[in-house]
CSV table of C-alpha atoms and ligand atoms in Angstrom, one decimal:
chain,number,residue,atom,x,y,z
A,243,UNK,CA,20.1,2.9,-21.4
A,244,UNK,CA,18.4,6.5,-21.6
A,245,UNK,CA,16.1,7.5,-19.4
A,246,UNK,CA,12.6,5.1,-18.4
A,247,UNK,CA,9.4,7.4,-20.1
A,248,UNK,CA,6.7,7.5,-17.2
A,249,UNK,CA,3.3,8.0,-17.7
A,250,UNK,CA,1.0,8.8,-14.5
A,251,UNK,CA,-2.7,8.6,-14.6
A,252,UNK,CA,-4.5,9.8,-11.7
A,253,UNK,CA,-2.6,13.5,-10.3
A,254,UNK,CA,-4.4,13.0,-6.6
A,255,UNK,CA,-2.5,13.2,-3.7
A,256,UNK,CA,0.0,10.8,-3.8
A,257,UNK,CA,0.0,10.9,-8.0
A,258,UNK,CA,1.4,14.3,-7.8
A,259,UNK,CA,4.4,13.3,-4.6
A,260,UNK,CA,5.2,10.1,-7.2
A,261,UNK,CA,5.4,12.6,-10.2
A,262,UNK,CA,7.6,14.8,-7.9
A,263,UNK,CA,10.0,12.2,-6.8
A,264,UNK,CA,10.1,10.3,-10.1
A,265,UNK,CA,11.2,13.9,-12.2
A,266,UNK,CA,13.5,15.0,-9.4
A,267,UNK,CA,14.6,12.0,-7.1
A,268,UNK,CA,14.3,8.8,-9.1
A,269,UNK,CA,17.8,7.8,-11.0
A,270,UNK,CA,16.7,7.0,-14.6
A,271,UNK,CA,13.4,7.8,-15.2
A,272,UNK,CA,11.6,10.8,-16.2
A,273,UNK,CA,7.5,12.0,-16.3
A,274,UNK,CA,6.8,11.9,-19.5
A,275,UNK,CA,3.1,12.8,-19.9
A,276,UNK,CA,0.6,12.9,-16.9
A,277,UNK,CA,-3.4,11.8,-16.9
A,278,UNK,CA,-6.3,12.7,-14.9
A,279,UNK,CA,-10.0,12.4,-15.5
A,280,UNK,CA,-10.4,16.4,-14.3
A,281,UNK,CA,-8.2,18.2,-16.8
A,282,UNK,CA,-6.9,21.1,-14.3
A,283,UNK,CA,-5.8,18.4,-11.8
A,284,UNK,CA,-3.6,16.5,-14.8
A,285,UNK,CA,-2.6,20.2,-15.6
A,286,UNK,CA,-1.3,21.0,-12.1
A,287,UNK,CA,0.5,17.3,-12.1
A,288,UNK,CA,2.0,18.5,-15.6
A,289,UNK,CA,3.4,21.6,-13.9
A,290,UNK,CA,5.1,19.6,-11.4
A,291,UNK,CA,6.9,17.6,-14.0
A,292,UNK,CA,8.1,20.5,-15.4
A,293,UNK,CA,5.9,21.2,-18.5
A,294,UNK,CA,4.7,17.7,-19.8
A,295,UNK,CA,2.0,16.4,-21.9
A,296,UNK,CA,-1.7,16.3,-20.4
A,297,UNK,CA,-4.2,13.6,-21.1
A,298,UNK,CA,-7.7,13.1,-19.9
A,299,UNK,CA,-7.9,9.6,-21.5
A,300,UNK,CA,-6.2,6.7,-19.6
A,301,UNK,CA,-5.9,4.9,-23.0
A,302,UNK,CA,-4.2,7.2,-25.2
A,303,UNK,CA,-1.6,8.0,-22.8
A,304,UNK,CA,-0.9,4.4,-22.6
A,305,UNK,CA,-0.5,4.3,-26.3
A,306,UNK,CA,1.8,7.5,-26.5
A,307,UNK,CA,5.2,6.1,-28.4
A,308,UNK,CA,6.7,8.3,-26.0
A,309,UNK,CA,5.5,6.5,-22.5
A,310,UNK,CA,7.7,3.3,-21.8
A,311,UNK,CA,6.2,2.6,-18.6
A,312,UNK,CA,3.2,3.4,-16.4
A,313,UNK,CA,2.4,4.5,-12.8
A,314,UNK,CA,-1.3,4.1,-12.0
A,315,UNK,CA,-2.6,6.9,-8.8
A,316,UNK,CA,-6.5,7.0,-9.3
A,317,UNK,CA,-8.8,5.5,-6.9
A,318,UNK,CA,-8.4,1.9,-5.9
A,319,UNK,CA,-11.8,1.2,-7.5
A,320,UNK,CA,-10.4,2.7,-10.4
A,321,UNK,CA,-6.8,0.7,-11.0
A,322,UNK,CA,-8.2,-2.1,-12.9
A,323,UNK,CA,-8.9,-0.8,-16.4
A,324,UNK,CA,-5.8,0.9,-17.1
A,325,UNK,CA,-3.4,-1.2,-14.7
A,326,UNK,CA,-5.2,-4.0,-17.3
A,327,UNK,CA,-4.5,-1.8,-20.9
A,328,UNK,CA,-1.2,-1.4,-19.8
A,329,UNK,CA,-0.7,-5.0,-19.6
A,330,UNK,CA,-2.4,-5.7,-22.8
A,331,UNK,CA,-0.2,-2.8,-24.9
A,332,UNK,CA,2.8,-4.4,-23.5
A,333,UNK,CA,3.9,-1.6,-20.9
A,334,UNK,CA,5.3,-2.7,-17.1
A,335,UNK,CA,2.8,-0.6,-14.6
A,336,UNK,CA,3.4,0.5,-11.1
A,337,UNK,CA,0.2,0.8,-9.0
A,338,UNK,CA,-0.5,2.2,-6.2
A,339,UNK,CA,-2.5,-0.2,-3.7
A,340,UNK,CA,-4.5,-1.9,-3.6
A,341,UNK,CA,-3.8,-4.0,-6.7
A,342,UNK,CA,-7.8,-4.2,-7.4
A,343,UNK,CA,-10.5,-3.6,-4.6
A,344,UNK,CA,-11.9,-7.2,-5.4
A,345,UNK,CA,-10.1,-10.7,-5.8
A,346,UNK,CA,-12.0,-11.3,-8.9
A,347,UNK,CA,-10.8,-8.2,-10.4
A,348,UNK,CA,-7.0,-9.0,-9.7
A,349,UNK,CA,-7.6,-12.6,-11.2
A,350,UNK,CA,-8.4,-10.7,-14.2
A,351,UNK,CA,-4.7,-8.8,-14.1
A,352,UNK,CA,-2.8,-12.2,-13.1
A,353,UNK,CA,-4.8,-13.7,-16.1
A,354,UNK,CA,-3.6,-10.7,-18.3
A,355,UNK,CA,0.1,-11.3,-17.3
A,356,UNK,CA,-0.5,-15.1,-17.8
A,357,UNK,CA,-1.3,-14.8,-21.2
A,358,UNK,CA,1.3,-12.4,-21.9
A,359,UNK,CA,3.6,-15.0,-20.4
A,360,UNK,CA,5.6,-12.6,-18.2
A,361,UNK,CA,5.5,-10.5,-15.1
A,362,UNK,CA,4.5,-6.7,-15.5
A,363,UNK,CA,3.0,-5.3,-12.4
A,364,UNK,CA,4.4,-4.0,-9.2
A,365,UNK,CA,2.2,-3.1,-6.5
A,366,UNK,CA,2.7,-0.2,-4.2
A,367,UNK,CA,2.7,-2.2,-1.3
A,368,UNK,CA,5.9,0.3,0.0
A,369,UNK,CA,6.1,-0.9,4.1
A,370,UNK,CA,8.4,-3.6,2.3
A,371,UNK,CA,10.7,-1.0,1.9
A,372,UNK,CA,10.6,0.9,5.0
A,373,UNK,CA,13.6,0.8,7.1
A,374,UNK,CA,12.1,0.2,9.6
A,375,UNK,CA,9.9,-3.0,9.0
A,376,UNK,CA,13.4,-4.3,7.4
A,377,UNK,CA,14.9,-4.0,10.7
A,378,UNK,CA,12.0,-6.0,12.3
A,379,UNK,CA,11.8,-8.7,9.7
A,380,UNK,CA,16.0,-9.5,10.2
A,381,UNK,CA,15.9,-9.8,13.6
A,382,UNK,CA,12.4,-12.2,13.7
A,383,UNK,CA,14.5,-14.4,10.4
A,384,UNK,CA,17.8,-14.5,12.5
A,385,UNK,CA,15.9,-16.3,14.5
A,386,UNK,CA,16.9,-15.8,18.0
A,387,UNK,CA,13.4,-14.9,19.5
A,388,UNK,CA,12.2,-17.8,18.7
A,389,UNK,CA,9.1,-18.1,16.7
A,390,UNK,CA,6.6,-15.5,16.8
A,391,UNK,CA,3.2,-15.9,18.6
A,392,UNK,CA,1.2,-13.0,18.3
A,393,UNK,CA,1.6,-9.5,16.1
A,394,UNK,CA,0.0,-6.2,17.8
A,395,UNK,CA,-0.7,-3.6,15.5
A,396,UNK,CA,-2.2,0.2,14.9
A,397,UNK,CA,-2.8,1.8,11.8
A,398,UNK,CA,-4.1,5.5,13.3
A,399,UNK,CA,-5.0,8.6,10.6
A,400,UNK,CA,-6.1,11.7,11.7
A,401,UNK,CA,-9.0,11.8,9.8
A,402,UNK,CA,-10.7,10.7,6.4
A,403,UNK,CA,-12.8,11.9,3.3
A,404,UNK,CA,-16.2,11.5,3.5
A,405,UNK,CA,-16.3,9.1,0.7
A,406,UNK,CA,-14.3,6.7,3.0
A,407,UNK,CA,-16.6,4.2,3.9
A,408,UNK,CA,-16.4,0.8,6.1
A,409,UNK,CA,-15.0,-1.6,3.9
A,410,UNK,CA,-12.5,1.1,2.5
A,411,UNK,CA,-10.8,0.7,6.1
A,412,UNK,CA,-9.7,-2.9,4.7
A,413,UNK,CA,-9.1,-2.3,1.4
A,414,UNK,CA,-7.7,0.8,1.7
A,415,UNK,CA,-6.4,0.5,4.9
A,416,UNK,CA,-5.4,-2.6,6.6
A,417,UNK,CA,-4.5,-3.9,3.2
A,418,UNK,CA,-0.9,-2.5,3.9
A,419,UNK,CA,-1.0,-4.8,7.0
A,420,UNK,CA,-2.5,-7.5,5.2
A,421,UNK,CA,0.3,-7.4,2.6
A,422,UNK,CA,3.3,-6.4,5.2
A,423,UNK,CA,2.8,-8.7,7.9
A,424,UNK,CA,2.6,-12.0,5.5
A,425,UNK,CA,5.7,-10.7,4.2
A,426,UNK,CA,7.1,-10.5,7.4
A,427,UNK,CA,6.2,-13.4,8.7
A,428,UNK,CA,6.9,-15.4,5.5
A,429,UNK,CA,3.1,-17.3,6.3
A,430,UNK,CA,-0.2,-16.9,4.8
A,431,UNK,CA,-3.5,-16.1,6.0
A,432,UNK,CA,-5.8,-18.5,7.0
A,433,UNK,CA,-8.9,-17.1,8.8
A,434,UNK,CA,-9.9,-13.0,9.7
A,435,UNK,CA,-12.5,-11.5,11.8
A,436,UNK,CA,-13.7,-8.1,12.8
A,437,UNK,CA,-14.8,-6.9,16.1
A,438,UNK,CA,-16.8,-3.6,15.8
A,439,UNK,CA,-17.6,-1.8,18.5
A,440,UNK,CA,-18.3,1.5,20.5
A,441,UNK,CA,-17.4,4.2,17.7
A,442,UNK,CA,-15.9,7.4,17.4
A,443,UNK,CA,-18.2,10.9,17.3
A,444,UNK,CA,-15.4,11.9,14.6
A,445,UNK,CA,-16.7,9.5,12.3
A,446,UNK,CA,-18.7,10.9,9.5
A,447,UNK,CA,-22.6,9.3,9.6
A,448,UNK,CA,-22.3,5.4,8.4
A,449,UNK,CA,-18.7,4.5,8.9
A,450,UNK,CA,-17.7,2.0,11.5
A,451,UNK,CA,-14.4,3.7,13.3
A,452,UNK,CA,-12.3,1.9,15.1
A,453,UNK,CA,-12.7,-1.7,14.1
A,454,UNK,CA,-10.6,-4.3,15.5
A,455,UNK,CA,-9.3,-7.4,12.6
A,456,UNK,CA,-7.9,-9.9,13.4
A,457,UNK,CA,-5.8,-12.7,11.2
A,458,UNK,CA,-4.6,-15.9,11.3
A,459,UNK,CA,-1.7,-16.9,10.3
A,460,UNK,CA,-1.6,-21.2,8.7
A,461,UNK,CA,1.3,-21.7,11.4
A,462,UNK,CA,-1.1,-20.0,14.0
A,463,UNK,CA,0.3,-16.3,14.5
A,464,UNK,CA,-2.7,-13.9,15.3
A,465,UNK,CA,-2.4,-10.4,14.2
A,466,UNK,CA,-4.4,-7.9,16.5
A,467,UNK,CA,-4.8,-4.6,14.3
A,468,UNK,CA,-6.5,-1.5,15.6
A,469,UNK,CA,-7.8,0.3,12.3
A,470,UNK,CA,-8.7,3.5,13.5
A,471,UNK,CA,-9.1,6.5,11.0
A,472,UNK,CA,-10.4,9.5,12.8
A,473,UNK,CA,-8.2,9.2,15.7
A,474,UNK,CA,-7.0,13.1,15.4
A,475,UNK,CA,-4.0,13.0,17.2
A,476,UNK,CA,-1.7,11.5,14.5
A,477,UNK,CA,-0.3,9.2,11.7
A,478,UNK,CA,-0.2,6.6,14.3
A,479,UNK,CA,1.6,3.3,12.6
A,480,UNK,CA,2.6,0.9,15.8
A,481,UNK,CA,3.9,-3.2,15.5
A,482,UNK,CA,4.7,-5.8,17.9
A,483,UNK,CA,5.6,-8.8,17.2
A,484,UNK,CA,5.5,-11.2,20.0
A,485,UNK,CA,7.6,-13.8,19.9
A,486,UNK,CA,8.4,-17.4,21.9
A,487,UNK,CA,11.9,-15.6,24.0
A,488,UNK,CA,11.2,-11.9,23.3
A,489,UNK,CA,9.3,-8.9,21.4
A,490,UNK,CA,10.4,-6.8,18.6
A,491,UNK,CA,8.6,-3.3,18.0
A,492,UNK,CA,8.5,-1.6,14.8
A,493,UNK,CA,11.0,1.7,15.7
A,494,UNK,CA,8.7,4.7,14.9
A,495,UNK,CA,11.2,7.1,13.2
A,496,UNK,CA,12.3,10.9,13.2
A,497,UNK,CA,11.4,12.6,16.4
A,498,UNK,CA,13.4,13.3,19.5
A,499,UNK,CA,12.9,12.0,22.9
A,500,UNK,CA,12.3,15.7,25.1
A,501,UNK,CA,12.2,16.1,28.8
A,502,UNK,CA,10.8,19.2,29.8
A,503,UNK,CA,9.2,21.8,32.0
A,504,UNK,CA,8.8,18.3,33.9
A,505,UNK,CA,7.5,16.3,31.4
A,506,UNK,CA,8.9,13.1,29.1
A,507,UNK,CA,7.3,14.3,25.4
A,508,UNK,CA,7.8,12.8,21.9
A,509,UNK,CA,5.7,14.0,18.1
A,510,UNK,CA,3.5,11.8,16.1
A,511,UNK,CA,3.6,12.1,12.4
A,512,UNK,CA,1.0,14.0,11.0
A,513,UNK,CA,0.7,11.3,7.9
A,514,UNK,CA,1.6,8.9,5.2
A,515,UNK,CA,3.4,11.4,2.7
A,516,UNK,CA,6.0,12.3,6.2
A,517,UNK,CA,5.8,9.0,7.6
A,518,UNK,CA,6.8,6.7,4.8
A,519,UNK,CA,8.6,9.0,2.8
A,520,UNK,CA,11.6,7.5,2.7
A,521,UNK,CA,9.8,3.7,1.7
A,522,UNK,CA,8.2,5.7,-1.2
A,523,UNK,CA,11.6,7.0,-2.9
A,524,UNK,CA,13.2,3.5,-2.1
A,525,UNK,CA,10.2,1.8,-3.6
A,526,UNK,CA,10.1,3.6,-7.3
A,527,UNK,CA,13.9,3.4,-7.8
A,528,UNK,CA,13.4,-0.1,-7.3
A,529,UNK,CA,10.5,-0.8,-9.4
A,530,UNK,CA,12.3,1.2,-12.3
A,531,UNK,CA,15.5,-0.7,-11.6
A,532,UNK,CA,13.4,-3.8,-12.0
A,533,UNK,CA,11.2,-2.4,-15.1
A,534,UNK,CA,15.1,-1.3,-17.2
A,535,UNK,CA,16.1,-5.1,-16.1
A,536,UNK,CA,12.8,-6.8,-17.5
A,537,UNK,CA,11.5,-7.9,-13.8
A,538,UNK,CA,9.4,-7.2,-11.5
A,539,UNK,CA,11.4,-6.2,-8.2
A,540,UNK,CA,9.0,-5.8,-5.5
A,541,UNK,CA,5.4,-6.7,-4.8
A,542,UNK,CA,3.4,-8.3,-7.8
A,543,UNK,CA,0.3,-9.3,-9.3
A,544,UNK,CA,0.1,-12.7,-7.2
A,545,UNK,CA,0.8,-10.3,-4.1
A,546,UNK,CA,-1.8,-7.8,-4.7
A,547,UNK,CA,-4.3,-10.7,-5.8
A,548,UNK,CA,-3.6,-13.0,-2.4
A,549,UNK,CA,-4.2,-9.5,-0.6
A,550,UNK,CA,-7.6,-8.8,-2.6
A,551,UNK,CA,-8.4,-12.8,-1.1
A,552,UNK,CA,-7.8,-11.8,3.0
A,553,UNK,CA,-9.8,-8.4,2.2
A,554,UNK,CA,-13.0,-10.0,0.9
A,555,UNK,CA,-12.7,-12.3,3.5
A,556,UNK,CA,-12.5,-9.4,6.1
A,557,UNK,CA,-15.1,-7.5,4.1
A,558,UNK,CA,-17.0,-10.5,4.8
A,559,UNK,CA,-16.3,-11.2,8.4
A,560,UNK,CA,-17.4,-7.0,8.8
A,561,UNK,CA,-20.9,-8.1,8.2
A,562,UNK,CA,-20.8,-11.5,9.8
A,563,UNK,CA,-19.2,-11.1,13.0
A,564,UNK,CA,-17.6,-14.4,12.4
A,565,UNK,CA,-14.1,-16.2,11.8
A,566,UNK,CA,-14.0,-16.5,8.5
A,567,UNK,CA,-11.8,-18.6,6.1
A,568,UNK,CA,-9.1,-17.3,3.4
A,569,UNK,CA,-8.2,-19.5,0.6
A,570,UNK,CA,-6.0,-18.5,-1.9
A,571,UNK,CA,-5.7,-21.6,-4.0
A,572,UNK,CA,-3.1,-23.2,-6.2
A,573,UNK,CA,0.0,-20.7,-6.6
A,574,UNK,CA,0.3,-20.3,-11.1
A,575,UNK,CA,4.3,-21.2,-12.1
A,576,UNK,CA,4.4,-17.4,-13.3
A,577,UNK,CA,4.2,-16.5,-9.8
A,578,UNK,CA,6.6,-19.5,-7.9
B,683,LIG,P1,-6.9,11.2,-4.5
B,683,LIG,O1,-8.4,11.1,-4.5
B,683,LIG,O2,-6.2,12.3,-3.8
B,683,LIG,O3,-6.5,11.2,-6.1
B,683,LIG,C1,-7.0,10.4,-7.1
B,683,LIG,C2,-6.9,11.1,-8.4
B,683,LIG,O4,-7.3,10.3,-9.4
B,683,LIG,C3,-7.8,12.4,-8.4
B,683,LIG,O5,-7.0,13.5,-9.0
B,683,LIG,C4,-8.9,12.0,-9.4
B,683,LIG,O6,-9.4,13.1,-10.1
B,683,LIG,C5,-8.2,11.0,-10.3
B,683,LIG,N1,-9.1,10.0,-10.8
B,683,LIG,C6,-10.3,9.5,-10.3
B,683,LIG,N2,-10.8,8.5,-11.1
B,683,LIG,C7,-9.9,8.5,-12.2
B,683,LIG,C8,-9.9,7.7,-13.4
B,683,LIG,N3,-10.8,6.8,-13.6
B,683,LIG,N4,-8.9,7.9,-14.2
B,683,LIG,C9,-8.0,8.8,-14.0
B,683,LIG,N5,-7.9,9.6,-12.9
B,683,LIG,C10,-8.9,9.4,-12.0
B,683,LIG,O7,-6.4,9.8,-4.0
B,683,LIG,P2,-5.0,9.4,-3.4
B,683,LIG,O8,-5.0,9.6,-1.9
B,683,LIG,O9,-4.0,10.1,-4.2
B,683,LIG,O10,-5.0,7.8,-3.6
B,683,LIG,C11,-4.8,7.3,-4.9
B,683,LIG,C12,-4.4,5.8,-4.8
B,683,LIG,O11,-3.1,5.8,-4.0
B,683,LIG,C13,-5.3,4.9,-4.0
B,683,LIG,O12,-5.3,3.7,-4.5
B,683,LIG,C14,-4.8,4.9,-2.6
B,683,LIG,O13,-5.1,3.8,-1.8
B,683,LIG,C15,-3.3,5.0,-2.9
B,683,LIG,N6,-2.5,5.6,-1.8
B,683,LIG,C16,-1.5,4.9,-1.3
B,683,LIG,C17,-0.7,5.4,-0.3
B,683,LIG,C18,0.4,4.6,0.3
B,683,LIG,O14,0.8,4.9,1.4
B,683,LIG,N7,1.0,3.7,-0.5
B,683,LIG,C19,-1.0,6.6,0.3
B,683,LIG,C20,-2.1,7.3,-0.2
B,683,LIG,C21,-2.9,6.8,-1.3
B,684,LIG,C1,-3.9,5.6,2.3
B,684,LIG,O1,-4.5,5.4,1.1
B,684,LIG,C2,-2.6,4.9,2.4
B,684,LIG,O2,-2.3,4.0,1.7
B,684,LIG,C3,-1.8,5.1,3.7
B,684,LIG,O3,-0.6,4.5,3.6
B,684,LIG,C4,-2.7,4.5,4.7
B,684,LIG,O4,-2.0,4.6,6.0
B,684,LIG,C5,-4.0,5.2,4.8
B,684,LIG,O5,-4.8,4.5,5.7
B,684,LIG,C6,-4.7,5.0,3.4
B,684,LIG,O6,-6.0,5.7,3.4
């Protein structure tokens, strides 16, 4: 089979390091034709593939004869339309997370695939593939820790646009949490709350920075995470998982251990494109792997949609202050 024709709307940040890697990394695919709703941005992504078609309608570049597949990098408020023409006009997607910023609107895509009667979304939910978090979830499954009790967690940026706002740091943020740690744990969520607190001065006027959730697993595991997005001092990405006869920490990769001019020193990533760089390349050779075998690989629909569930709940326990309850509901057969 020839190569996989990829279409990417949206040529932001990480549309244009997915165009880069799928033209020159990726086995069997190539960019085909590129989208954005600014023209000079979807020119700029076009460069970076080498010379390929612009659009600056989602729709027609869907339609192109000449796009097999999609890769969707706009705004998460922005996925569902196209992630849901895709769908109809027959075309497996890749999207970048969240799935939809609202469970409602991800029912809508699990619907789609539904009535198409097969899997065609894959979710960019990419700590799956780090190396790292691999290496935590073998040792927790060969179970020799016991089970685990309680998961401690940080998910540090630098810094943030100023169209960030307080519910973005769950469905923009913590949503990799939300999706990683139930795969790690192999349990769903139950009940979340949010503890806000004393806040940073780097925060721009209106957002709440750091906020403290907290999850529940059904079994009873309690995730602490520290969301904290104007931190400053690095791409911060820490887990613990505690567990009945010992912990397991997440290994933070890449820089050496230096003792010096008498002082024990180590880097912090400066952010996601360095940090999880490796997850990112592993992630898109495995969704086209998955899209030239007629499955979905990695994270789906169902994933992004039970993910959508635990972040209106925390969106809801942000202005509540309260425990409040997930529910998912009955799992479809497309999904078991
Ligand atoms: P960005 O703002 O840098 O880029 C978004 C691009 O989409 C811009 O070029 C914008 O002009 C374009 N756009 C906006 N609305 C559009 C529309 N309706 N149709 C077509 N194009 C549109 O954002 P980003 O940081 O690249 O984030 C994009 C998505 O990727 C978000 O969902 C974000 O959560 C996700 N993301 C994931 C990771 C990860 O680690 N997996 C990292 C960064 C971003
Ligand atoms: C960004 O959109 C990402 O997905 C990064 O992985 C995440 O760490 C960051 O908080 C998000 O804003």
């Amino acid at each position: 089979m020839g190569n996989l024709r990829v279409g990417v709307i949206g040529c932001g940040a990480i549309g244009k390091e997915h165009i880069k890697r799928l033209q020159h990394k990726i086995q069997g695919a190539e960019v085909t034709a590129v989208m954005d709703v600014f023209e000079e941005s979807a020119k700029i992504g076009a460069e970076l593939a080498g010379g390929v078609k612009v659009y600056t309608d989602a729709v027609a570049l869907i339609n192109d004869p000449e796009v097999d597949a999609v890769v969707v990098t706009t705004p998460g408020f922005a996925h569902k339309d196209p992630v849901l023409a895709a769908v109809k006009a027959g075309k497996a997607v890749f999207t970048e997370k969240p799935l939809c910023t609202t469970a409602a609107d991800c029912r809508e895509v699990v619907d789609a695939e539904i009535a198409a009667g097969k899997q065609m979304v894959q979710v960019g939910f990419m700590r799956r593939y780090d190396r790292g978090y691999k290496q935590v979830k073998e040792l927790l499954d060969g179970g020799s820790f016991g089970k685990p009790l309680v998961v401690k967690c940080t998910h540090r940026a630098i810094d943030v646009a100023d169209s960030y706002t307080t519910e973005m740091a769950v469905n923009d943020t913590a949503i990799h949490e939300i999706d990683c740690l139930h795969w790690l744990l192999d349990d769903d969520w139950a009940k979340v709350q949010v503890i806000m607190g004393a806040n940073t001065k780097n925060a721009h006027e209106g957002l709440a920075d750091p906020q403290i959730m907290i999850m529940q697993s059904k079994s009873g595991v309690t995730v602490i995470l520290e969301v904290y997005v104007n931190c400053k001092f690095g791409y911060d990405i820490n887990c613990e998982v505690v567990c009945e006869d010992g912990t397991i920490g997440l290994p933070c990769p890449s820089f050496p251990i230096v003792r010096h001019d008498r002082k024990i020193s180590t880097d912090i990533e400066q952010n996601w494109i360095l940090r999880f760089i490796d997850s990112y390349d592993v992630e898109l050779q495995d969704w086209i792997d998955g899209v030239k075998d007629g499955k979905v690989n990695g994270p789906n629909a169902w994933d992004g949609y039970m993910a959508a569930v635990t972040a209106d709940a925390l969106v809801k326990a942000q202005k509540s202050g309260v425990m409040e309850e997930v529910a998912f509901g009955e799992t479809p057969d497309l999904y078991k």
